[in-house]
Amino acid sequence: MPSLLKKRIHIAGIEESAITKSGASGAAYKLLNDHAKLTSFYGTSALDGAGIIQAIAQYRSSTDFYVLAFDTLPDTIQALDDGTIDAVVVQHPYEMGYQAVESLVRLQKGEKEEPLQYTGTSVIRRGDLPLQQTDRKQGMQP
């Protein structure tokens, strides 16, 4: 399977968004200009999805792009529901907070903690909507 993926997937470029919608839009537009055969995007910060779909709409809306976004901001979830974003990587803020408190308690007891702490993520698609309200508490538009 990995050899099959190597033949099908090529990373055309990596651009920074400065964690802003306009930055993501500009970065996506640059990638679209630089790579005529581009078919997909992955935005790794919360506002990237909205910026990516904005650039796609302005650049060449007739091409079908696969867009993977990050986090459950209302605009991102709406775009997932509309079909302009195909999937979203989501964090679990309750789990993050719970693990943080557990770590603090262990540290206070003098126990050693690992320097890196990992929390789970999930990928949601249109069929997973609507999300439960508890899944969306952390999403606030700046």
Coordinates of C-alpha atoms in Angstrom, one line a residue:
M1 CA 0.0 0.0 0.0
P2 CA 2.7 2.6 0.8
S3 CA 4.3 2.1 -2.7
L4 CA 0.9 2.8 -4.3
L5 CA 0.5 6.0 -2.3
K6 CA 4.0 7.1 -3.3
K7 CA 3.0 6.9 -7.0
R8 CA -0.3 8.8 -6.4
I9 CA 0.7 11.5 -4.0
H10 CA 3.3 14.2 -4.6
I11 CA 3.8 17.2 -2.3
A12 CA 3.9 20.2 -4.7
G13 CA 4.8 22.8 -2.2
I14 CA 4.5 24.0 1.4
E15 CA 3.4 27.6 2.2
E16 CA 2.8 29.4 5.5
S17 CA -0.5 31.1 6.3
A18 CA 0.6 33.0 9.4
I19 CA -2.5 31.5 10.9
T20 CA -4.8 34.0 9.1
K21 CA -7.5 33.5 6.5
S22 CA -5.9 36.0 4.2
G23 CA -2.5 34.4 4.6
A24 CA -4.0 31.0 3.8
S25 CA -5.8 32.4 0.8
G26 CA -2.5 34.0 -0.5
A27 CA -0.5 30.8 0.1
A28 CA -3.1 28.7 -1.7
Y29 CA -3.3 31.2 -4.6
K30 CA 0.5 31.0 -4.9
L31 CA 0.4 27.2 -5.0
L32 CA -2.3 27.3 -7.6
N33 CA -0.2 29.7 -9.8
D34 CA 3.0 27.6 -9.3
H35 CA 1.5 24.2 -9.9
A36 CA -1.0 23.8 -12.7
K37 CA -1.8 20.1 -11.9
L38 CA -2.6 20.7 -8.2
T39 CA -5.6 18.7 -7.0
S40 CA -5.6 18.9 -3.2
F41 CA -4.8 21.1 -0.2
Y42 CA -4.3 20.5 3.5
G43 CA -4.4 23.4 5.8
T44 CA -2.9 22.9 9.2
S45 CA -4.3 25.8 11.2
A46 CA -7.9 26.7 12.0
L47 CA -8.3 29.5 9.5
D48 CA -6.6 27.8 6.6
G49 CA -9.6 25.9 5.3
A50 CA -11.6 29.1 4.7
G51 CA -8.6 30.8 3.0
I52 CA -8.0 27.8 0.8
I53 CA -11.5 27.6 -0.5
Q54 CA -11.6 31.4 -1.0
A55 CA -8.5 31.1 -3.3
I56 CA -9.9 28.1 -5.2
A57 CA -13.1 30.0 -5.8
Q58 CA -11.2 33.0 -7.1
Y59 CA -8.7 31.1 -9.2
R60 CA -10.4 28.3 -11.0
S61 CA -13.7 27.2 -9.6
S62 CA -14.4 24.6 -12.3
T63 CA -11.6 22.3 -11.0
D64 CA -12.5 19.8 -8.4
F65 CA -10.1 20.1 -5.5
Y66 CA -9.8 17.9 -2.4
V67 CA -9.6 20.1 0.7
L68 CA -8.6 18.8 4.1
A69 CA -8.9 21.5 6.8
F70 CA -8.2 21.7 10.5
D71 CA -10.4 22.5 13.6
T72 CA -14.1 23.1 14.0
L73 CA -14.6 26.8 13.4
P74 CA -18.2 27.5 12.3
D75 CA -17.0 28.6 8.8
T76 CA -15.0 25.4 8.4
I77 CA -18.0 23.2 9.4
Q78 CA -20.3 25.2 7.1
A79 CA -17.9 24.6 4.2
L80 CA -17.8 20.9 5.1
D81 CA -21.6 20.8 5.1
D82 CA -21.6 22.7 1.7
G83 CA -19.1 20.3 0.2
T84 CA -16.4 22.9 -0.5
I85 CA -14.2 21.2 2.2
D86 CA -14.0 17.4 2.1
A87 CA -12.7 16.6 5.5
V88 CA -11.6 18.2 8.8
V89 CA -9.0 17.1 11.3
V90 CA -10.5 17.9 14.7
Q91 CA -9.0 18.2 18.2
H92 CA -10.7 17.1 21.4
P93 CA -10.5 20.0 23.8
Y94 CA -12.1 18.2 26.7
E95 CA -9.5 15.4 26.4
M96 CA -6.7 18.0 26.1
G97 CA -7.8 19.8 29.3
Y98 CA -8.4 16.6 31.2
Q99 CA -4.9 15.3 30.3
A100 CA -3.3 18.7 31.3
V101 CA -4.9 18.6 34.7
E102 CA -3.8 15.0 35.3
S103 CA -0.3 15.9 34.3
L104 CA -0.3 18.9 36.8
V105 CA -1.5 16.6 39.6
R106 CA 1.3 14.1 38.8
L107 CA 3.9 16.9 38.8
Q108 CA 2.6 18.3 42.1
K109 CA 3.0 14.8 43.6
G110 CA 6.7 14.9 42.4
E111 CA 6.2 12.3 39.6
K112 CA 8.1 12.7 36.4
E113 CA 6.2 13.7 33.2
E114 CA 7.1 13.1 29.6
P115 CA 8.2 16.4 27.9
L116 CA 5.8 15.9 25.0
Q117 CA 2.1 15.1 25.7
Y118 CA -0.1 13.9 22.8
T119 CA -3.9 14.1 22.6
G120 CA -6.1 12.4 20.0
T121 CA -7.5 13.9 16.9
S122 CA -10.2 12.6 14.5
V123 CA -11.1 13.2 10.9
I124 CA -14.7 14.1 10.2
R125 CA -16.5 14.2 6.8
R126 CA -19.8 15.6 5.7
G127 CA -21.6 12.4 6.7
D128 CA -20.5 13.0 10.3
L129 CA -22.6 16.2 10.5
P130 CA -24.2 17.6 12.5
L131 CA -21.6 17.6 15.2
Q132 CA -22.7 17.4 18.8
Q133 CA -22.5 20.8 20.5
T134 CA -19.8 19.5 22.9
D135 CA -17.6 18.8 19.8
R136 CA -17.7 22.5 18.8
K137 CA -17.1 24.4 22.1
Q138 CA -13.5 25.4 21.3
G139 CA -14.3 26.9 17.8
M140 CA -14.2 30.7 18.1
Q141 CA -13.5 32.9 15.1
P142 CA -10.9 35.6 15.9

